[in-house]
PDB file of C-alpha atoms in Angstrom:
ATOM      1  CA  MET A   1      35.802   3.643  37.318  1.00  0.00           C
ATOM      2  CA  ALA A   2      32.915   1.519  38.562  1.00  0.00           C
ATOM      3  CA  TRP A   3      31.033   4.646  39.603  1.00  0.00           C
ATOM      4  CA  LEU A   4      30.980   5.726  35.934  1.00  0.00           C
ATOM      5  CA  LEU A   5      29.458   2.452  34.781  1.00  0.00           C
ATOM      6  CA  LYS A   6      25.963   2.955  36.166  1.00  0.00           C
ATOM      7  CA  PRO A   7      25.366   6.386  34.512  1.00  0.00           C
ATOM      8  CA  LEU A   8      26.775   5.006  31.243  1.00  0.00           C
ATOM      9  CA  VAL A   9      24.425   2.022  31.335  1.00  0.00           C
ATOM     10  CA  LEU A  10      21.481   4.311  32.081  1.00  0.00           C
ATOM     11  CA  LEU A  11      22.483   6.572  29.199  1.00  0.00           C
ATOM     12  CA  LEU A  12      22.699   3.627  26.812  1.00  0.00           C
ATOM     13  CA  LEU A  13      19.321   2.333  27.974  1.00  0.00           C
ATOM     14  CA  ALA A  14      17.784   5.789  27.488  1.00  0.00           C
ATOM     15  CA  ALA A  15      19.282   6.020  23.996  1.00  0.00           C
ATOM     16  CA  ALA A  16      17.966   2.555  23.124  1.00  0.00           C
ATOM     17  CA  LEU A  17      14.510   3.472  24.416  1.00  0.00           C
ATOM     18  CA  LEU A  18      14.541   6.698  22.394  1.00  0.00           C
ATOM     19  CA  LEU A  19      15.476   4.789  19.245  1.00  0.00           C
ATOM     20  CA  MET A  20      12.659   2.310  19.866  1.00  0.00           C
ATOM     21  CA  VAL A  21      10.144   5.138  20.248  1.00  0.00           C
ATOM     22  CA  LEU A  22      11.417   6.930  17.139  1.00  0.00           C
ATOM     23  CA  ASP A  23      11.307   3.682  15.162  1.00  0.00           C
ATOM     24  CA  GLN A  24       7.737   3.109  16.294  1.00  0.00           C
ATOM     25  CA  VAL A  25       6.677   6.638  15.335  1.00  0.00           C
ATOM     26  CA  PHE A  26       8.703   7.219  12.158  1.00  0.00           C
ATOM     27  CA  ASN A  27       9.357   3.621  11.030  1.00  0.00           C
ATOM     28  CA  LEU A  28      13.084   4.362  11.062  1.00  0.00           C
ATOM     29  CA  GLN A  29      14.215   0.952   9.819  1.00  0.00           C
ATOM     30  CA  SER A  30      11.975   1.130   6.763  1.00  0.00           C
ATOM     31  CA  ASN A  31      12.893   4.710   6.005  1.00  0.00           C
ATOM     32  CA  ALA A  32      16.623   4.048   6.394  1.00  0.00           C
ATOM     33  CA  THR A  33      16.358   1.639   3.455  1.00  0.00           C
ATOM     34  CA  PHE A  34      14.037   3.972   1.544  1.00  0.00           C
ATOM     35  CA  LEU A  35      16.342   6.985   1.939  1.00  0.00           C
ATOM     36  CA  ALA A  36      19.422   4.960   1.011  1.00  0.00           C
ATOM     37  CA  PHE A  37      17.915   3.757  -2.270  1.00  0.00           C
ATOM     38  CA  ARG A  38      15.428   6.437  -3.339  1.00  0.00           C
ATOM     39  CA  ALA A  39      17.854   7.847  -5.928  1.00  0.00           C
ATOM     40  CA  SER A  40      19.013   4.426  -7.135  1.00  0.00           C
ATOM     41  CA  THR A  41      19.064   3.696 -10.861  1.00  0.00           C
ATOM     42  CA  LYS A  42      19.321  -0.057 -10.322  1.00  0.00           C
ATOM     43  CA  SER A  43      16.378  -2.301 -11.131  1.00  0.00           C
ATOM     44  CA  LEU A  44      14.261  -4.032  -8.528  1.00  0.00           C
ATOM     45  CA  GLU A  45      15.384  -7.579  -7.771  1.00  0.00           C
ATOM     46  CA  VAL A  46      13.406 -10.362  -6.105  1.00  0.00           C
ATOM     47  CA  LYS A  47      14.775 -13.012  -3.762  1.00  0.00           C
ATOM     48  CA  THR A  48      13.760 -16.324  -5.308  1.00  0.00           C
ATOM     49  CA  ALA A  49      12.761 -19.504  -3.500  1.00  0.00           C
ATOM     50  CA  ALA A  50      16.264 -20.816  -4.257  1.00  0.00           C
ATOM     51  CA  GLY A  51      17.760 -17.893  -2.322  1.00  0.00           C
ATOM     52  CA  ASN A  52      19.336 -16.033  -5.235  1.00  0.00           C
ATOM     53  CA  TRP A  53      18.400 -12.620  -6.619  1.00  0.00           C
ATOM     54  CA  LYS A  54      16.751 -12.062  -9.988  1.00  0.00           C
ATOM     55  CA  PRO A  55      15.611  -8.825 -11.695  1.00  0.00           C
ATOM     56  CA  LEU A  56      11.844  -8.449 -11.602  1.00  0.00           C
ATOM     57  CA  ASN A  57      11.626  -8.051 -15.375  1.00  0.00           C
ATOM     58  CA  GLU A  58      13.358 -11.429 -15.846  1.00  0.00           C
ATOM     59  CA  LEU A  59      11.280 -13.276 -13.266  1.00  0.00           C
ATOM     60  CA  THR A  60       8.797 -15.839 -14.587  1.00  0.00           C
ATOM     61  CA  ILE A  61       5.276 -16.099 -13.212  1.00  0.00           C
ATOM     62  CA  ALA A  62       6.133 -19.475 -11.681  1.00  0.00           C
ATOM     63  CA  GLU A  63       9.279 -18.068 -10.031  1.00  0.00           C
ATOM     64  CA  LEU A  64       7.309 -15.170  -8.587  1.00  0.00           C
ATOM     65  CA  ASP A  65       4.692 -17.522  -7.183  1.00  0.00           C
ATOM     66  CA  ARG A  66       7.375 -19.583  -5.436  1.00  0.00           C
ATOM     67  CA  ALA A  67       9.154 -16.456  -4.157  1.00  0.00           C
ATOM     68  CA  LEU A  68       6.041 -15.210  -2.365  1.00  0.00           C
ATOM     69  CA  THR A  69       5.937 -16.199   1.310  1.00  0.00           C
ATOM     70  CA  ARG A  70       2.482 -16.876   2.717  1.00  0.00           C
ATOM     71  CA  ARG A  71       2.229 -14.960   5.991  1.00  0.00           C
ATOM     72  CA  ILE A  72      -1.423 -15.616   6.861  1.00  0.00           C
ATOM     73  CA  GLU A  73      -4.151 -17.488   5.014  1.00  0.00           C
ATOM     74  CA  THR A  74      -7.823 -17.789   5.951  1.00  0.00           C
ATOM     75  CA  PRO A  75     -10.937 -18.581   3.884  1.00  0.00           C
ATOM     76  CA  GLY A  76     -11.219 -15.760   1.346  1.00  0.00           C
ATOM     77  CA  ALA A  77      -8.017 -13.966   2.342  1.00  0.00           C
ATOM     78  CA  VAL A  78      -4.270 -14.416   2.024  1.00  0.00           C
ATOM     79  CA  TRP A  79      -1.365 -12.147   2.925  1.00  0.00           C
ATOM     80  CA  LYS A  80       1.909 -12.850   1.132  1.00  0.00           C
ATOM     81  CA  SER A  81       5.244 -11.050   1.227  1.00  0.00           C
ATOM     82  CA  LEU A  82       8.107 -10.676  -1.201  1.00  0.00           C
ATOM     83  CA  THR A  83      11.717  -9.884  -0.287  1.00  0.00           C
ATOM     84  CA  VAL A  84      13.284  -7.394  -2.703  1.00  0.00           C
ATOM     85  CA  ARG A  85      16.412  -5.295  -3.134  1.00  0.00           C
ATOM     86  CA  ARG A  86      18.387  -3.082  -5.510  1.00  0.00           C
ATOM     87  CA  GLN A  87      22.091  -3.603  -6.070  1.00  0.00           C
ATOM     88  CA  ALA A  88      24.046  -1.426  -3.667  1.00  0.00           C
ATOM     89  CA  GLU A  89      26.371   1.181  -5.174  1.00  0.00           C
ATOM     90  CA  THR A  90      27.339   3.255  -2.125  1.00  0.00           C
ATOM     91  CA  SER A  91      28.600   2.548   1.386  1.00  0.00           C
ATOM     92  CA  THR A  92      25.294   3.809   2.798  1.00  0.00           C
ATOM     93  CA  GLN A  93      23.364   1.354   0.644  1.00  0.00           C
ATOM     94  CA  ASN A  94      25.687  -1.506   1.599  1.00  0.00           C
ATOM     95  CA  LEU A  95      25.231  -0.670   5.274  1.00  0.00           C
ATOM     96  CA  ALA A  96      21.445  -0.540   4.946  1.00  0.00           C
ATOM     97  CA  GLN A  97      21.327  -3.918   3.190  1.00  0.00           C
ATOM     98  CA  ALA A  98      23.669  -5.504   5.721  1.00  0.00           C
ATOM     99  CA  PHE A  99      21.198  -4.952   8.550  1.00  0.00           C
ATOM    100  CA  LEU A 100      17.798  -4.363   6.954  1.00  0.00           C
ATOM    101  CA  SER A 101      15.611  -6.086   4.390  1.00  0.00           C
ATOM    102  CA  ALA A 102      12.970  -4.699   2.033  1.00  0.00           C
ATOM    103  CA  LYS A 103       9.486  -6.182   1.711  1.00  0.00           C
ATOM    104  CA  ILE A 104       6.470  -5.906  -0.565  1.00  0.00           C
ATOM    105  CA  SER A 105       3.080  -7.185   0.575  1.00  0.00           C
ATOM    106  CA  VAL A 106       0.467  -8.845  -1.628  1.00  0.00           C
ATOM    107  CA  ILE A 107      -2.994  -9.067  -0.078  1.00  0.00           C
ATOM    108  CA  GLU A 108      -5.683 -11.064  -1.885  1.00  0.00           C
ATOM    109  CA  LEU A 109      -9.330 -10.817  -0.781  1.00  0.00           C
ATOM    110  CA  SER A 110     -12.424 -12.566  -2.100  1.00  0.00           C
ATOM    111  CA  PRO A 111     -15.710 -10.626  -2.445  1.00  0.00           C
ATOM    112  CA  GLN A 112     -17.439 -13.916  -1.606  1.00  0.00           C
ATOM    113  CA  TYR A 113     -16.313 -13.417   1.967  1.00  0.00           C
ATOM    114  CA  TYR A 114     -15.833  -9.655   2.283  1.00  0.00           C
ATOM    115  CA  THR A 115     -17.490  -6.340   1.479  1.00  0.00           C
ATOM    116  CA  PHE A 116     -15.582  -3.237   0.342  1.00  0.00           C
ATOM    117  CA  ALA A 117     -16.415   0.383   1.196  1.00  0.00           C
ATOM    118  CA  THR A 118     -15.073   3.878   1.736  1.00  0.00           C
ATOM    119  CA  SER A 119     -14.565   5.008   5.323  1.00  0.00           C
ATOM    120  CA  PHE A 120     -14.065   8.452   6.808  1.00  0.00           C
ATOM    121  CA  LYS A 121     -14.873  10.650   9.781  1.00  0.00           C
ATOM    122  CA  ASP A 122     -17.482  13.401   9.863  1.00  0.00           C
ATOM    123  CA  LYS A 123     -16.513  16.353   7.651  1.00  0.00           C
ATOM    124  CA  PHE A 124     -13.531  14.316   6.406  1.00  0.00           C
ATOM    125  CA  GLU A 125     -11.559  14.896   9.572  1.00  0.00           C
ATOM    126  CA  LEU A 126      -8.119  13.376   9.090  1.00  0.00           C
ATOM    127  CA  THR A 127      -7.750   9.847  10.414  1.00  0.00           C
ATOM    128  CA  THR A 128      -5.552   6.740  10.199  1.00  0.00           C
ATOM    129  CA  ALA A 129      -5.785   3.185   8.906  1.00  0.00           C
ATOM    130  CA  LYS A 130      -5.628   1.873  12.459  1.00  0.00           C
ATOM    131  CA  GLU A 131      -8.540   4.083  13.525  1.00  0.00           C
ATOM    132  CA  ARG A 132     -10.622   3.028  10.512  1.00  0.00           C
ATOM    133  CA  LEU A 133      -9.880  -0.652  11.140  1.00  0.00           C
ATOM    134  CA  GLU A 134     -11.185  -0.381  14.691  1.00  0.00           C
ATOM    135  CA  ALA A 135     -14.111   1.947  13.958  1.00  0.00           C
ATOM    136  CA  GLU A 136     -15.411  -0.247  11.129  1.00  0.00           C
ATOM    137  CA  ASP A 137     -14.631  -3.617  12.748  1.00  0.00           C
ATOM    138  CA  ALA A 138     -12.772  -4.345   9.511  1.00  0.00           C
ATOM    139  CA  ILE A 139     -10.116  -6.865   8.548  1.00  0.00           C
ATOM    140  CA  PHE A 140      -8.277  -4.435   6.251  1.00  0.00           C
ATOM    141  CA  SER A 141      -7.997  -0.673   5.815  1.00  0.00           C
ATOM    142  CA  ILE A 142      -5.781   1.350   3.474  1.00  0.00           C
ATOM    143  CA  THR A 143      -5.269   4.943   2.337  1.00  0.00           C
ATOM    144  CA  ALA A 144      -7.574   5.772  -0.582  1.00  0.00           C
ATOM    145  CA  ASN A 145      -7.955   9.300  -2.027  1.00  0.00           C
ATOM    146  CA  PHE A 146      -5.131  11.781  -2.361  1.00  0.00           C
ATOM    147  CA  ARG A 147      -5.790  14.967  -0.414  1.00  0.00           C
ATOM    148  CA  GLU A 148      -5.435  18.701  -0.693  1.00  0.00           C
ATOM    149  CA  PRO A 149      -3.036  20.551   1.664  1.00  0.00           C
ATOM    150  CA  SER A 150      -6.116  21.573   3.650  1.00  0.00           C
ATOM    151  CA  GLY A 151      -6.904  17.911   4.258  1.00  0.00           C
ATOM    152  CA  LYS A 152      -9.943  17.713   2.006  1.00  0.00           C
ATOM    153  CA  PRO A 153     -10.024  14.642  -0.267  1.00  0.00           C
ATOM    154  CA  LEU A 154      -9.218  15.007  -3.948  1.00  0.00           C
ATOM    155  CA  GLY A 155     -11.711  13.205  -6.106  1.00  0.00           C
ATOM    156  CA  LEU A 156     -14.982  11.365  -5.962  1.00  0.00           C
ATOM    157  CA  VAL A 157     -16.148   9.807  -2.711  1.00  0.00           C
ATOM    158  CA  VAL A 158     -19.391   7.832  -2.656  1.00  0.00           C
ATOM    159  CA  HIS A 159     -20.615   6.057   0.460  1.00  0.00           C
ATOM    160  CA  GLU A 160     -23.796   4.005   0.794  1.00  0.00           C
ATOM    161  CA  GLY A 161     -25.056   5.450  -2.494  1.00  0.00           C
ATOM    162  CA  ARG A 162     -24.479   9.101  -1.535  1.00  0.00           C
ATOM    163  CA  GLU A 163     -21.931  11.352  -3.225  1.00  0.00           C
ATOM    164  CA  MET A 164     -19.862  12.817  -0.383  1.00  0.00           C
ATOM    165  CA  ASN A 165     -17.192  14.535  -2.494  1.00  0.00           C
ATOM    166  CA  ARG A 166     -17.237  15.505  -6.153  1.00  0.00           C
ATOM    167  CA  THR A 167     -15.218  14.039  -9.008  1.00  0.00           C
ATOM    168  CA  PHE A 168     -11.734  15.384  -9.754  1.00  0.00           C
ATOM    169  CA  PRO A 169     -11.557  15.302 -13.590  1.00  0.00           C
ATOM    170  CA  ALA A 170      -7.803  14.694 -13.834  1.00  0.00           C
ATOM    171  CA  TRP A 171      -7.882  11.508 -11.759  1.00  0.00           C
ATOM    172  CA  THR A 172      -8.125   8.436 -14.000  1.00  0.00           C
ATOM    173  CA  GLY A 173      -8.331   5.583 -11.483  1.00  0.00           C
ATOM    174  CA  TYR A 174     -11.378   4.308  -9.610  1.00  0.00           C
ATOM    175  CA  PHE A 175     -12.444   2.023  -6.817  1.00  0.00           C
ATOM    176  CA  PHE A 176     -16.171   1.416  -6.981  1.00  0.00           C
ATOM    177  CA  VAL A 177     -18.888  -0.968  -5.908  1.00  0.00           C
ATOM    178  CA  LYS A 178     -21.842  -1.453  -8.246  1.00  0.00           C
ATOM    179  CA  SER A 179     -24.721  -3.739  -7.322  1.00  0.00           C
ATOM    180  CA  GLY A 180     -22.631  -5.297  -4.577  1.00  0.00           C
ATOM    181  CA  LYS A 181     -19.514  -6.082  -6.648  1.00  0.00           C
ATOM    182  CA  PRO A 182     -16.188  -4.277  -5.993  1.00  0.00           C
ATOM    183  CA  TRP A 183     -14.071  -3.077  -8.915  1.00  0.00           C
ATOM    184  CA  PHE A 184     -10.702  -1.348  -9.369  1.00  0.00           C
ATOM    185  CA  GLY A 185      -9.491   0.113 -12.651  1.00  0.00           C
ATOM    186  CA  PRO A 186      -9.620   3.042 -15.079  1.00  0.00           C
ATOM    187  CA  LYS A 187     -12.349   5.595 -15.651  1.00  0.00           C
ATOM    188  CA  SER A 188     -13.588   3.747 -18.745  1.00  0.00           C
ATOM    189  CA  LEU A 189     -14.266   0.656 -16.630  1.00  0.00           C
ATOM    190  CA  PHE A 190     -16.183   2.771 -14.115  1.00  0.00           C
ATOM    191  CA  GLU A 191     -18.301   4.314 -16.873  1.00  0.00           C
ATOM    192  CA  GLU A 192     -19.074   1.129 -18.795  1.00  0.00           C
ATOM    193  CA  THR A 193     -19.849  -1.154 -15.842  1.00  0.00           C
ATOM    194  CA  PRO A 194     -23.620  -1.404 -15.276  1.00  0.00           C
ATOM    195  CA  GLY A 195     -25.267  -1.437 -11.871  1.00  0.00           C
ATOM    196  CA  VAL A 196     -26.271   0.773  -8.976  1.00  0.00           C
ATOM    197  CA  LEU A 197     -23.330   2.780  -7.616  1.00  0.00           C
ATOM    198  CA  GLU A 198     -22.924   2.141  -3.890  1.00  0.00           C
ATOM    199  CA  GLU A 199     -19.298   3.057  -3.060  1.00  0.00           C
ATOM    200  CA  ALA A 200     -16.524   4.887  -4.907  1.00  0.00           C
ATOM    201  CA  SER A 201     -13.264   6.761  -4.578  1.00  0.00           C
ATOM    202  CA  GLN A 202     -10.770   8.075  -7.107  1.00  0.00           C
ATOM    203  CA  GLY A 203      -7.088   7.188  -7.395  1.00  0.00           C
ATOM    204  CA  TYR A 204      -4.284   8.144  -9.759  1.00  0.00           C
ATOM    205  CA  PRO A 205      -3.023   7.003 -12.143  1.00  0.00           C
ATOM    206  CA  SER A 206      -4.949   4.044 -13.497  1.00  0.00           C
ATOM    207  CA  VAL A 207      -2.353   1.579 -14.742  1.00  0.00           C
ATOM    208  CA  MET A 208      -4.038  -1.406 -16.345  1.00  0.00           C
ATOM    209  CA  LYS A 209      -7.119  -2.653 -18.176  1.00  0.00           C
ATOM    210  CA  ASN A 210      -7.715  -6.159 -19.500  1.00  0.00           C
ATOM    211  CA  HIS A 211      -4.220  -7.273 -18.425  1.00  0.00           C
ATOM    212  CA  THR A 212      -2.575  -4.526 -20.507  1.00  0.00           C
ATOM    213  CA  VAL A 213      -0.476  -1.852 -18.794  1.00  0.00           C
ATOM    214  CA  PHE A 214      -1.208   1.585 -20.254  1.00  0.00           C
ATOM    215  CA  SER A 215       1.634   2.850 -22.456  1.00  0.00           C
ATOM    216  CA  TYR A 216       2.140   6.066 -20.487  1.00  0.00           C
ATOM    217  CA  VAL A 217       3.262   4.051 -17.447  1.00  0.00           C
ATOM    218  CA  ASP A 218       6.493   3.125 -19.252  1.00  0.00           C
ATOM    219  CA  LEU A 219       6.788   5.778 -21.978  1.00  0.00           C
ATOM    220  CA  ALA A 220       5.899   8.934 -20.040  1.00  0.00           C
ATOM    221  CA  PRO A 221       5.933   8.048 -16.334  1.00  0.00           C
ATOM    222  CA  SER A 222       6.974  11.515 -15.193  1.00  0.00           C
ATOM    223  CA  ARG A 223       4.902  13.612 -17.584  1.00  0.00           C
ATOM    224  CA  TYR A 224       1.702  13.584 -15.534  1.00  0.00           C
ATOM    225  CA  PHE A 225       2.756  11.796 -12.332  1.00  0.00           C
ATOM    226  CA  ASP A 226       5.936  10.852 -10.461  1.00  0.00           C
ATOM    227  CA  GLY A 227       6.081   7.415 -12.046  1.00  0.00           C
ATOM    228  CA  ASN A 228       9.883   7.140 -12.088  1.00  0.00           C
ATOM    229  CA  LYS A 229      10.204   8.040  -8.429  1.00  0.00           C
ATOM    230  CA  ILE A 230      11.191   5.221  -6.080  1.00  0.00           C
ATOM    231  CA  THR A 231       8.825   5.569  -3.150  1.00  0.00           C
ATOM    232  CA  TYR A 232       6.167   3.769  -1.147  1.00  0.00           C
ATOM    233  CA  ARG A 233       3.541   2.491  -3.597  1.00  0.00           C
ATOM    234  CA  SER A 234      -0.005   1.178  -3.363  1.00  0.00           C
ATOM    235  CA  LEU A 235      -1.707  -0.615  -6.257  1.00  0.00           C
ATOM    236  CA  ALA A 236      -5.233  -2.015  -6.066  1.00  0.00           C
ATOM    237  CA  GLY A 237      -6.566  -4.301  -8.758  1.00  0.00           C
ATOM    238  CA  MET A 238      -8.814  -7.213  -9.548  1.00  0.00           C
ATOM    239  CA  ARG A 239      -8.545 -10.535 -11.302  1.00  0.00           C
ATOM    240  CA  LYS A 240     -11.033 -11.860 -13.823  1.00  0.00           C
ATOM    241  CA  ASP A 241     -12.622 -14.068 -11.134  1.00  0.00           C
ATOM    242  CA  GLY A 242     -13.305 -10.962  -9.006  1.00  0.00           C
ATOM    243  CA  THR A 243     -10.515 -11.481  -6.457  1.00  0.00           C
ATOM    244  CA  ILE A 244      -9.237  -8.123  -5.209  1.00  0.00           C
ATOM    245  CA  VAL A 245      -5.442  -7.768  -5.083  1.00  0.00           C
ATOM    246  CA  PHE A 246      -3.474  -5.100  -3.218  1.00  0.00           C
ATOM    247  CA  ILE A 247       0.257  -4.806  -3.987  1.00  0.00           C
ATOM    248  CA  VAL A 248       1.767  -2.462  -1.433  1.00  0.00           C
ATOM    249  CA  SER A 249       5.162  -1.427  -0.144  1.00  0.00           C
ATOM    250  CA  GLY A 250       6.192  -2.941   3.157  1.00  0.00           C
ATOM    251  CA  ASP A 251       9.233  -1.983   5.222  1.00  0.00           C
ATOM    252  CA  GLY A 252      11.801  -0.578   2.801  1.00  0.00           C
ATOM    253  CA  GLY A 253       9.940  -1.950  -0.230  1.00  0.00           C
ATOM    254  CA  ALA A 254       9.891   1.204  -2.338  1.00  0.00           C
ATOM    255  CA  MET A 255       9.069   0.926  -6.049  1.00  0.00           C
ATOM    256  CA  ASN A 256       8.340   2.998  -9.118  1.00  0.00           C
ATOM    257  CA  VAL A 257       5.033   2.684 -10.970  1.00  0.00           C
ATOM    258  CA  THR A 258       6.483   0.515 -13.754  1.00  0.00           C
ATOM    259  CA  GLU A 259       7.700  -2.013 -11.185  1.00  0.00           C
ATOM    260  CA  VAL A 260       4.463  -2.312  -9.247  1.00  0.00           C
ATOM    261  CA  ALA A 261       2.504  -2.570 -12.522  1.00  0.00           C
ATOM    262  CA  ALA A 262       4.836  -5.361 -13.683  1.00  0.00           C
ATOM    263  CA  LEU A 263       4.171  -7.228 -10.447  1.00  0.00           C
ATOM    264  CA  ALA A 264       0.439  -6.843 -11.019  1.00  0.00           C
ATOM    265  CA  GLN A 265       0.744  -8.294 -14.521  1.00  0.00           C
ATOM    266  CA  LYS A 266       2.715 -11.293 -13.281  1.00  0.00           C
ATOM    267  CA  LEU A 267       0.102 -11.839 -10.553  1.00  0.00           C
ATOM    268  CA  ASN A 268      -2.642 -12.088 -13.193  1.00  0.00           C
ATOM    269  CA  VAL A 269      -4.334  -8.795 -12.291  1.00  0.00           C
ATOM    270  CA  GLN A 270      -6.836  -7.755 -14.986  1.00  0.00           C
ATOM    271  CA  HIS A 271      -7.615  -4.109 -14.085  1.00  0.00           C
ATOM    272  CA  ALA A 272      -5.727  -1.835 -11.665  1.00  0.00           C
ATOM    273  CA  THR A 273      -5.229   1.670 -10.348  1.00  0.00           C
ATOM    274  CA  MET A 274      -2.794   3.338  -7.988  1.00  0.00           C
ATOM    275  CA  LEU A 275      -3.991   4.646  -4.627  1.00  0.00           C
ATOM    276  CA  ASP A 276      -2.305   7.364  -2.580  1.00  0.00           C
ATOM    277  CA  GLY A 277       1.225   6.345  -1.625  1.00  0.00           C
ATOM    278  CA  GLY A 278       4.482   7.970  -0.595  1.00  0.00           C
ATOM    279  CA  ARG A 279       4.577   9.052   3.025  1.00  0.00           C
ATOM    280  CA  ALA A 280       0.757   8.942   3.077  1.00  0.00           C
ATOM    281  CA  LEU A 281       0.692   5.153   2.673  1.00  0.00           C
ATOM    282  CA  GLN A 282      -0.645   3.268   5.658  1.00  0.00           C
ATOM    283  CA  TYR A 283      -2.603   0.085   5.993  1.00  0.00           C
ATOM    284  CA  SER A 284      -3.822  -2.228   8.739  1.00  0.00           C
ATOM    285  CA  LEU A 285      -4.592  -5.918   8.383  1.00  0.00           C
ATOM    286  CA  ARG A 286      -6.302  -8.225  10.882  1.00  0.00           C
ATOM    287  CA  LEU A 287      -6.488 -11.915  10.018  1.00  0.00           C
ATOM    288  CA  ALA A 288      -6.556 -15.124  12.082  1.00  0.00           C
ATOM    289  CA  GLY A 289      -6.242 -13.190  15.337  1.00  0.00           C
ATOM    290  CA  GLN A 290      -3.121 -11.333  14.179  1.00  0.00           C
ATOM    291  CA  THR A 291      -2.954  -7.601  13.462  1.00  0.00           C
ATOM    292  CA  HIS A 292      -0.337  -5.917  11.282  1.00  0.00           C
ATOM    293  CA  HIS A 293       0.002  -2.140  10.938  1.00  0.00           C
ATOM    294  CA  PHE A 294       2.208  -0.481   8.325  1.00  0.00           C
ATOM    295  CA  THR A 295       2.854   3.246   8.214  1.00  0.00           C
ATOM    296  CA  ALA A 296       5.305   4.848   5.813  1.00  0.00           C
ATOM    297  CA  PHE A 297       5.751   7.766   8.198  1.00  0.00           C
ATOM    298  CA  ASN A 298       4.593   9.270  11.470  1.00  0.00           C
ATOM    299  CA  THR A 299       0.816   9.038  11.930  1.00  0.00           C
ATOM    300  CA  THR A 300       0.541   9.586  15.681  1.00  0.00           C
ATOM    301  CA  MET A 301       2.580  12.544  16.949  1.00  0.00           C
ATOM    302  CA  ASP A 302       1.949  16.178  16.021  1.00  0.00           C
ATOM    303  CA  PHE A 303       4.915  18.497  15.525  1.00  0.00           C
ATOM    304  CA  ASP A 304       5.271  22.151  14.575  1.00  0.00           C
ATOM    305  CA  SER A 305       7.540  21.155  11.693  1.00  0.00           C
ATOM    306  CA  PRO A 306       5.697  20.199   8.457  1.00  0.00           C
ATOM    307  CA  SER A 307       8.463  17.717   7.631  1.00  0.00           C
ATOM    308  CA  LEU A 308       7.825  15.783  10.855  1.00  0.00           C
ATOM    309  CA  ASP A 309       4.109  16.321  11.388  1.00  0.00           C
ATOM    310  CA  ALA A 310       1.733  13.372  11.491  1.00  0.00           C
ATOM    311  CA  GLU A 311       0.598  12.045   8.108  1.00  0.00           C
ATOM    312  CA  ARG A 312      -3.128  11.342   8.182  1.00  0.00           C
ATOM    313  CA  SER A 313      -5.690  11.028   5.395  1.00  0.00           C
ATOM    314  CA  PRO A 314      -9.382  11.854   4.965  1.00  0.00           C
ATOM    315  CA  VAL A 315     -10.583   8.694   3.175  1.00  0.00           C
ATOM    316  CA  PHE A 316      -9.731   5.016   3.514  1.00  0.00           C
ATOM    317  CA  LEU A 317     -10.951   1.823   1.940  1.00  0.00           C
ATOM    318  CA  VAL A 318     -12.145  -0.785   4.414  1.00  0.00           C
ATOM    319  CA  VAL A 319     -12.860  -4.473   3.996  1.00  0.00           C
ATOM    320  CA  ARG A 320     -15.331  -6.177   6.331  1.00  0.00           C
ATOM    321  CA  PRO A 321     -16.535  -9.770   6.654  1.00  0.00           C
ATOM    322  CA  ARG A 322     -19.881 -10.432   5.052  1.00  0.00           C
ATOM    323  CA  ALA A 323     -22.669 -11.109   7.532  1.00  0.00           C
ATOM    324  CA  THR A 324     -22.992 -14.533   5.942  1.00  0.00           C
ATOM    325  CA  ALA A 325     -20.021 -15.450   3.780  1.00  0.00           C
ATOM    326  CA  ALA A 326     -20.870 -17.141   0.531  1.00  0.00           C
ATOM    327  CA  SER A 327     -20.293 -20.860   0.528  1.00  0.00           C
ATOM    328  CA  ALA A 328     -16.987 -21.841  -0.963  1.00  0.00           C
ATOM    329  CA  PRO A 329     -17.364 -23.505  -4.355  1.00  0.00           C
TER     330      PRO A 329
END
């Protein structure tokens, strides 16, 4: 029997290596949790600092603050994570929760220390967050505009004061920089904010203005957008003091729009919009000598099958250190 052992060990090693490669390409662990819970009707729960679970809608602001784990903190930037779950109802869900956790990331960036811009390749050739991070020498990059099946961006793109892609009238959310200050929020905020337009991209839907979540987010979430769908989400907003806040799905941390908007409210976000999410969501973060890449799906390997093909996007937002960071107050 000993002669059978060596081939068996080699087979197991090959299988383990294949799983590692597939996990690296398709983020299998994250998507196992996502697929298990995407049809769940249970509410999102947060793991508190005390170690128990509490529904997001019952969580106080103070409890949320204590539940957030600080991963990295540098002057002008902090990356926090939140452990979340939904109550398991099936054996598949129980199995997923037994071995895997679900995370949401909160990334806070100060315009005192960083500049914000759109980033893309020539002719909007499809690219990735990792490529944009390296090409721009940035500390953060994230999927911005939605895109057409052809790969062309949907919605306004402005870079260095030049309009690179025209406005898409149906899109209600905006990232923009006017006279050096970055903003995120609804179309009305974009139109009423004075200043010279330097950078812009459109998102959808806008979800909040002046700390108030728009009524359609809760009352008609599936009328104009897939608001009820549990999937990978990306919200970008700003506080009254100008701090930019990204609330994004991490491994397994799928949400609906109501849930991510509720998190934004509890985190004192004043204005906010959604960016492209779902399988298109990808972001890269580089702080304090550490680099973190998140991809909801395959971004590296090309396949003939549309369901497996690499998910790349035409436009990203990038955050770069200011040449001379403003002095801390």
